[in-house]
Tab-separated table of C-alpha atoms and ligand atoms in Angstrom:
chain	number	residue	atom	x	y	z
A	192	MET	CA	0.596	-0.198	0.456
A	193	ARG	CA	0.906	3.287	-0.643
A	194	ILE	CA	0.751	6.405	2.031
A	195	LEU	CA	0.364	10.393	2.117
A	196	PHE	CA	1.915	11.783	4.936
A	197	ILE	CA	1.286	15.883	4.951
A	198	GLY	CA	3.330	17.571	7.283
A	199	ASP	CA	1.949	20.389	9.603
A	200	ILE	CA	-0.936	22.238	8.443
A	201	PHE	CA	-0.556	25.865	9.293
A	202	GLY	CA	-3.480	28.426	8.978
A	203	SER	CA	-5.651	28.716	6.241
A	204	ALA	CA	-2.812	28.945	3.752
A	205	GLY	CA	-2.274	25.368	4.615
A	206	ARG	CA	-5.784	24.338	4.443
A	207	ARG	CA	-6.540	25.705	1.104
A	208	ILE	CA	-3.596	23.907	-0.154
A	209	VAL	CA	-4.631	20.534	1.022
A	210	ALA	CA	-7.954	21.300	-0.111
A	211	ASP	CA	-6.826	22.387	-3.616
A	212	HIS	CA	-4.575	19.460	-4.145
A	213	VAL	CA	-5.108	16.199	-1.958
A	214	GLY	CA	-7.346	14.639	-4.328
A	215	ASP	CA	-5.337	15.144	-7.202
A	216	ILE	CA	-2.200	13.422	-5.240
A	217	ALA	CA	-4.412	11.038	-4.134
A	218	MET	CA	-5.261	10.040	-7.779
A	219	THR	CA	-2.394	10.647	-9.759
A	220	GLN	CA	-0.230	8.882	-7.067
A	221	ARG	CA	-2.649	5.796	-6.169
A	222	ILE	CA	-2.577	6.557	-2.795
A	223	ASP	CA	-4.417	4.209	-0.222
A	224	LEU	CA	-4.075	5.751	3.349
A	225	ILE	CA	-3.740	9.826	3.794
A	226	ILE	CA	-2.246	10.820	7.174
A	227	ALA	CA	-1.912	14.483	8.093
A	228	ASN	CA	-0.405	16.737	11.042
A	229	CYS	CA	-3.419	19.319	11.728
A	230	GLU	CA	-1.935	20.844	14.966
A	231	ASN	CA	-1.347	24.180	13.626
A	232	ALA	CA	-4.824	24.245	11.545
A	233	ALA	CA	-6.680	27.531	13.389
A	234	ALA	CA	-4.228	29.997	12.245
A	235	GLY	CA	-0.883	28.145	13.498
A	236	PHE	CA	-2.765	27.473	17.468
A	237	GLY	CA	-4.382	24.465	17.644
A	238	ILE	CA	-7.842	22.819	15.447
A	239	THR	CA	-11.127	23.525	16.480
A	240	PRO	CA	-14.180	20.785	15.666
A	241	ARG	CA	-15.443	22.646	12.358
A	242	LEU	CA	-11.515	22.871	10.817
A	243	ALA	CA	-10.930	18.985	11.957
A	244	GLU	CA	-13.845	18.100	9.624
A	245	GLU	CA	-13.555	20.265	7.082
A	246	LEU	CA	-9.995	18.707	6.927
A	247	LEU	CA	-11.592	15.230	7.007
A	248	ALA	CA	-13.961	16.147	4.644
A	249	THR	CA	-10.862	16.623	1.937
A	250	GLY	CA	-10.081	12.802	1.828
A	251	ILE	CA	-7.588	12.738	4.578
A	252	HIS	CA	-8.175	9.827	6.836
A	253	VAL	CA	-6.260	10.317	10.030
A	254	LEU	CA	-5.097	13.774	11.802
A	255	THR	CA	-2.027	13.698	13.812
A	256	SER	CA	-1.235	16.384	16.085
A	257	GLY	CA	1.590	17.724	19.127
A	258	ASN	CA	1.767	20.333	21.686
A	259	HIS	CA	-0.524	22.595	20.018
A	260	VAL	CA	-3.713	20.544	20.065
A	261	TRP	CA	-5.054	22.070	23.428
A	262	ASP	CA	-4.955	25.203	22.084
A	263	LYS	CA	-8.700	25.781	21.246
A	264	LYS	CA	-10.513	25.022	24.389
A	265	GLU	CA	-13.272	23.501	22.120
A	266	ILE	CA	-11.296	20.781	20.650
A	267	LEU	CA	-11.605	19.211	24.659
A	268	ASP	CA	-14.741	17.788	24.108
A	269	TYR	CA	-14.486	16.854	20.289
A	270	ILE	CA	-11.597	14.994	20.453
A	271	ASP	CA	-13.531	12.184	22.324
A	272	HIS	CA	-15.964	11.587	20.093
A	273	GLN	CA	-13.491	11.847	16.981
A	274	PRO	CA	-11.302	8.787	16.628
A	275	ARG	CA	-9.947	10.346	13.580
A	276	LEU	CA	-8.385	12.872	15.334
A	277	LEU	CA	-5.260	11.713	17.512
A	278	ARG	CA	-3.109	13.746	19.814
A	279	PRO	CA	0.181	12.586	21.381
A	280	ASP	CA	-0.220	9.150	23.452
A	281	ASN	CA	2.312	10.372	25.817
A	282	TYR	CA	0.446	12.641	27.554
A	283	PRO	CA	-0.679	11.023	31.263
A	284	ALA	CA	-3.943	12.138	31.693
A	285	ALA	CA	-5.814	13.962	28.472
A	286	PRO	CA	-8.850	13.473	26.673
A	287	GLY	CA	-8.754	11.674	23.288
A	288	LYS	CA	-6.164	8.810	22.035
A	289	GLY	CA	-2.726	8.582	20.433
A	290	VAL	CA	-4.065	5.586	18.443
A	291	PHE	CA	-6.184	5.156	15.578
A	292	LEU	CA	-7.093	1.417	13.899
A	293	GLY	CA	-8.642	1.379	10.622
A	294	LYS	CA	-9.184	-0.512	7.460
A	295	THR	CA	-8.113	0.698	4.279
A	296	ALA	CA	-10.863	0.821	0.900
A	297	ALA	CA	-8.532	-2.570	0.022
A	298	GLY	CA	-9.340	-3.918	3.165
A	299	VAL	CA	-5.823	-3.758	5.025
A	300	ASP	CA	-5.689	-3.141	8.583
A	301	TYR	CA	-3.481	-0.224	10.052
A	302	ALA	CA	-2.498	1.804	12.824
A	303	VAL	CA	-1.373	4.939	12.905
A	304	ILE	CA	0.334	6.205	16.298
A	305	ASN	CA	1.254	9.664	17.371
A	306	LEU	CA	3.627	10.336	19.972
A	307	GLN	CA	5.530	13.667	21.189
A	308	GLY	CA	8.972	14.340	22.160
A	309	ARG	CA	10.311	16.068	25.104
A	310	THR	CA	13.224	17.648	24.794
A	311	TYR	CA	12.359	21.658	24.738
A	312	LEU	CA	8.809	20.063	25.073
A	313	PRO	CA	6.367	19.397	27.914
A	314	ASN	CA	7.747	16.646	30.163
A	315	ILE	CA	5.359	14.377	29.244
A	316	GLU	CA	5.465	10.469	29.749
A	317	CYS	CA	8.745	8.951	28.208
A	318	PRO	CA	7.615	8.510	24.430
A	319	PHE	CA	10.152	5.288	23.891
A	320	ARG	CA	8.339	3.072	26.831
A	321	ARG	CA	5.107	4.423	25.536
A	322	ALA	CA	5.473	2.674	21.912
A	323	ASP	CA	6.649	-0.290	23.199
A	324	GLN	CA	3.514	-0.229	25.092
A	325	ILE	CA	1.436	0.415	22.160
A	326	LEU	CA	3.044	-2.019	19.801
A	327	SER	CA	2.890	-4.834	22.428
A	328	SER	CA	-0.785	-4.130	22.664
A	329	LEU	CA	-1.370	-3.753	19.131
A	330	PRO	CA	-3.543	-6.934	17.323
A	331	SER	CA	-0.502	-8.958	15.219
A	332	SER	CA	-2.980	-8.545	12.142
A	333	VAL	CA	-2.167	-4.964	12.234
A	334	ARG	CA	1.435	-4.804	10.125
A	335	VAL	CA	1.030	-1.694	8.984
A	336	ARG	CA	2.230	0.986	11.757
A	337	ILE	CA	2.821	4.659	11.199
A	338	VAL	CA	3.819	6.714	13.585
A	339	ASP	CA	4.108	10.624	13.579
A	340	PHE	CA	6.704	11.412	16.026
A	341	HIS	CA	6.271	15.085	17.258
A	342	ALA	CA	9.143	16.755	18.524
A	343	GLU	CA	11.749	19.384	18.488
A	344	VAL	CA	15.273	18.195	18.110
A	345	THR	CA	16.872	15.840	15.527
A	346	SER	CA	18.723	13.550	17.609
A	347	GLU	CA	15.830	12.322	19.751
A	348	LYS	CA	14.147	12.180	16.650
A	349	MET	CA	16.344	9.828	14.943
A	350	ALA	CA	16.975	7.681	18.154
A	351	PHE	CA	13.199	7.245	18.068
A	352	GLY	CA	13.284	6.274	14.623
A	353	TRP	CA	16.308	3.838	15.071
A	354	TYR	CA	14.385	2.502	18.394
A	355	LEU	CA	11.187	1.328	16.385
A	356	ASP	CA	13.254	0.196	13.108
A	357	GLY	CA	11.686	-3.201	12.597
A	358	ARG	CA	8.630	-2.841	14.454
A	359	VAL	CA	6.756	-0.275	12.635
A	360	SER	CA	6.456	0.390	8.881
A	361	ALA	CA	7.406	4.404	9.182
A	362	VAL	CA	8.619	6.885	11.871
A	363	ILE	CA	8.113	10.454	9.830
A	364	GLY	CA	8.858	13.759	12.145
A	365	THR	CA	6.706	16.559	12.904
A	366	HIS	CA	6.763	19.924	14.717
A	367	THR	CA	9.637	21.970	13.281
A	368	HIS	CA	7.902	22.500	10.020
A	369	VAL	CA	11.172	22.083	7.845
A	370	PRO	CA	11.219	19.433	6.074
A	371	THR	CA	14.985	17.566	6.184
A	372	ALA	CA	16.500	16.101	3.370
A	373	ASP	CA	16.976	12.432	5.342
A	374	GLU	CA	14.176	10.160	4.130
A	375	ARG	CA	15.585	6.572	3.637
A	376	ILE	CA	14.562	3.021	4.815
A	377	LEU	CA	16.323	2.050	8.181
A	378	PRO	CA	17.909	-1.783	7.794
A	379	GLY	CA	14.550	-3.287	9.877
A	380	GLY	CA	12.919	-2.172	7.061
A	381	SER	CA	11.062	0.851	8.656
A	382	ALA	CA	10.493	4.530	6.629
A	383	TYR	CA	12.454	7.427	8.143
A	384	GLN	CA	12.398	10.786	7.787
A	385	THR	CA	13.425	13.473	10.906
A	386	ASP	CA	10.796	16.317	9.579
A	387	VAL	CA	8.378	16.175	6.966
A	388	GLY	CA	7.684	19.928	6.864
A	389	MET	CA	5.200	22.225	6.995
A	390	THR	CA	1.714	22.639	4.907
A	391	GLY	CA	1.615	26.845	4.711
A	392	ALA	CA	2.915	29.833	3.767
A	393	TYR	CA	6.784	29.581	2.828
A	394	ASP	CA	7.105	33.350	2.776
A	395	SER	CA	7.339	32.923	6.792
A	396	VAL	CA	9.472	31.759	9.514
A	397	ILE	CA	7.969	28.441	10.218
A	398	GLY	CA	4.464	29.711	9.485
A	399	ALA	CA	4.027	33.107	10.688
A	400	ASP	CA	4.613	36.416	9.696
A	401	LYS	CA	8.181	37.051	9.084
A	402	ASN	CA	8.451	40.194	10.468
A	403	ALA	CA	6.483	39.844	13.958
A	404	ALA	CA	9.032	36.953	14.134
A	405	ILE	CA	12.133	38.816	13.463
A	406	SER	CA	10.905	41.338	15.919
A	407	ARG	CA	10.364	38.598	18.689
A	408	PHE	CA	14.289	37.696	17.986
A	409	LEU	CA	14.862	41.880	17.932
A	410	THR	CA	13.348	42.771	21.153
A	411	GLY	CA	12.878	39.392	23.182
A	412	MET	CA	9.552	40.893	23.889
A	413	PRO	CA	6.066	39.059	23.329
A	414	VAL	CA	4.838	40.006	20.014
A	415	ARG	CA	1.677	38.089	18.517
A	416	LEU	CA	2.176	36.113	15.703
A	417	GLU	CA	-0.202	35.909	12.616
A	418	PRO	CA	0.024	33.350	9.956
A	419	ALA	CA	1.779	34.162	6.894
A	420	LYS	CA	-0.605	34.143	3.565
A	421	THR	CA	1.721	34.087	0.711
A	422	ASP	CA	4.313	31.216	-1.537
A	423	ALA	CA	1.800	28.055	0.244
A	424	ARG	CA	3.261	24.543	0.026
A	425	LEU	CA	2.219	21.447	0.729
A	426	ALA	CA	5.404	19.136	2.395
A	427	ALA	CA	4.480	15.676	2.582
A	428	ALA	CA	6.136	12.233	2.394
A	429	ILE	CA	5.008	9.316	0.138
A	430	ILE	CA	5.859	5.523	1.234
A	431	ASP	CA	5.293	2.100	-0.144
A	432	ILE	CA	4.754	-0.596	2.266
A	433	ASP	CA	4.060	-4.254	2.039
A	434	ASP	CA	0.761	-4.869	3.044
A	435	ALA	CA	1.864	-8.520	4.868
A	436	THR	CA	4.656	-7.979	6.019
A	437	GLY	CA	4.509	-4.036	7.166
A	438	ARG	CA	7.957	-3.660	6.141
A	439	ALA	CA	8.588	-0.288	3.928
A	440	SER	CA	10.159	-0.341	0.564
A	441	ALA	CA	10.502	3.105	-0.543
A	442	ILE	CA	10.376	6.984	1.012
A	443	ARG	CA	10.151	10.225	-1.372
A	444	ARG	CA	9.582	13.546	-0.305
A	445	HIS	CA	6.746	15.042	-2.372
A	446	MET	CA	6.320	18.648	-2.403
A	447	VAL	CA	3.652	20.706	-3.981
A	448	ASN	CA	4.045	24.973	-4.560
A	449	GLY	CA	0.715	26.708	-4.505
A	450	ASP	CA	-0.636	29.109	-7.225
B	372	LIG	FE1	4.212	21.277	17.858
């Protein structure tokens, strides 16, 4: 099977390029499963129920998230009723879940797992040990296992990829919004990329208005960050996985430039 993994959708520019292109990509690339990180979909800060429904209606099968998922309070009730919206599983006492078990249209079982790193991020439960627990609890019939590892630091992400190599189909990093050029298949058969990148406006500092971001660095004072609007791009990875073994055979970056 072939998976499209879309990196952090940021604000209206990110939502629009997804709505405009995801159907096309799914058709031309013969995609079986679409996963997207949505934690910055609501003007850069979290996601609302309406926006989650809007993104799922574009054809995305599973939404993942990260530290910003809690920014909009209305998500707290919604997330318990929408199993296709994940939050990092290693939050110790939060609504919602970090694992989704599904079946593709062709009848292939899959698991999407969302975990979060701890370096320069809230000190939640250990993602490594939490991953062990999740993997030992999955039905053995679920061979296709995709992990969104939402983390800041390249070393933590790379260590996590090696830790899960051979036990999952893919470990794809999110959160830094900068696509890394290190996509590869690890020796145990897991596809890996440190960060898949951002889906949003690239005339920006990681999605936000660049002048506001510069001013923050110049003054050290809080400045309200608004989402940037121009140079929209969609950043994704396309991963080929053997249905029977869950091993990945290929991963490549897939970028789309908006109009
Ligand atoms: Fe994040």
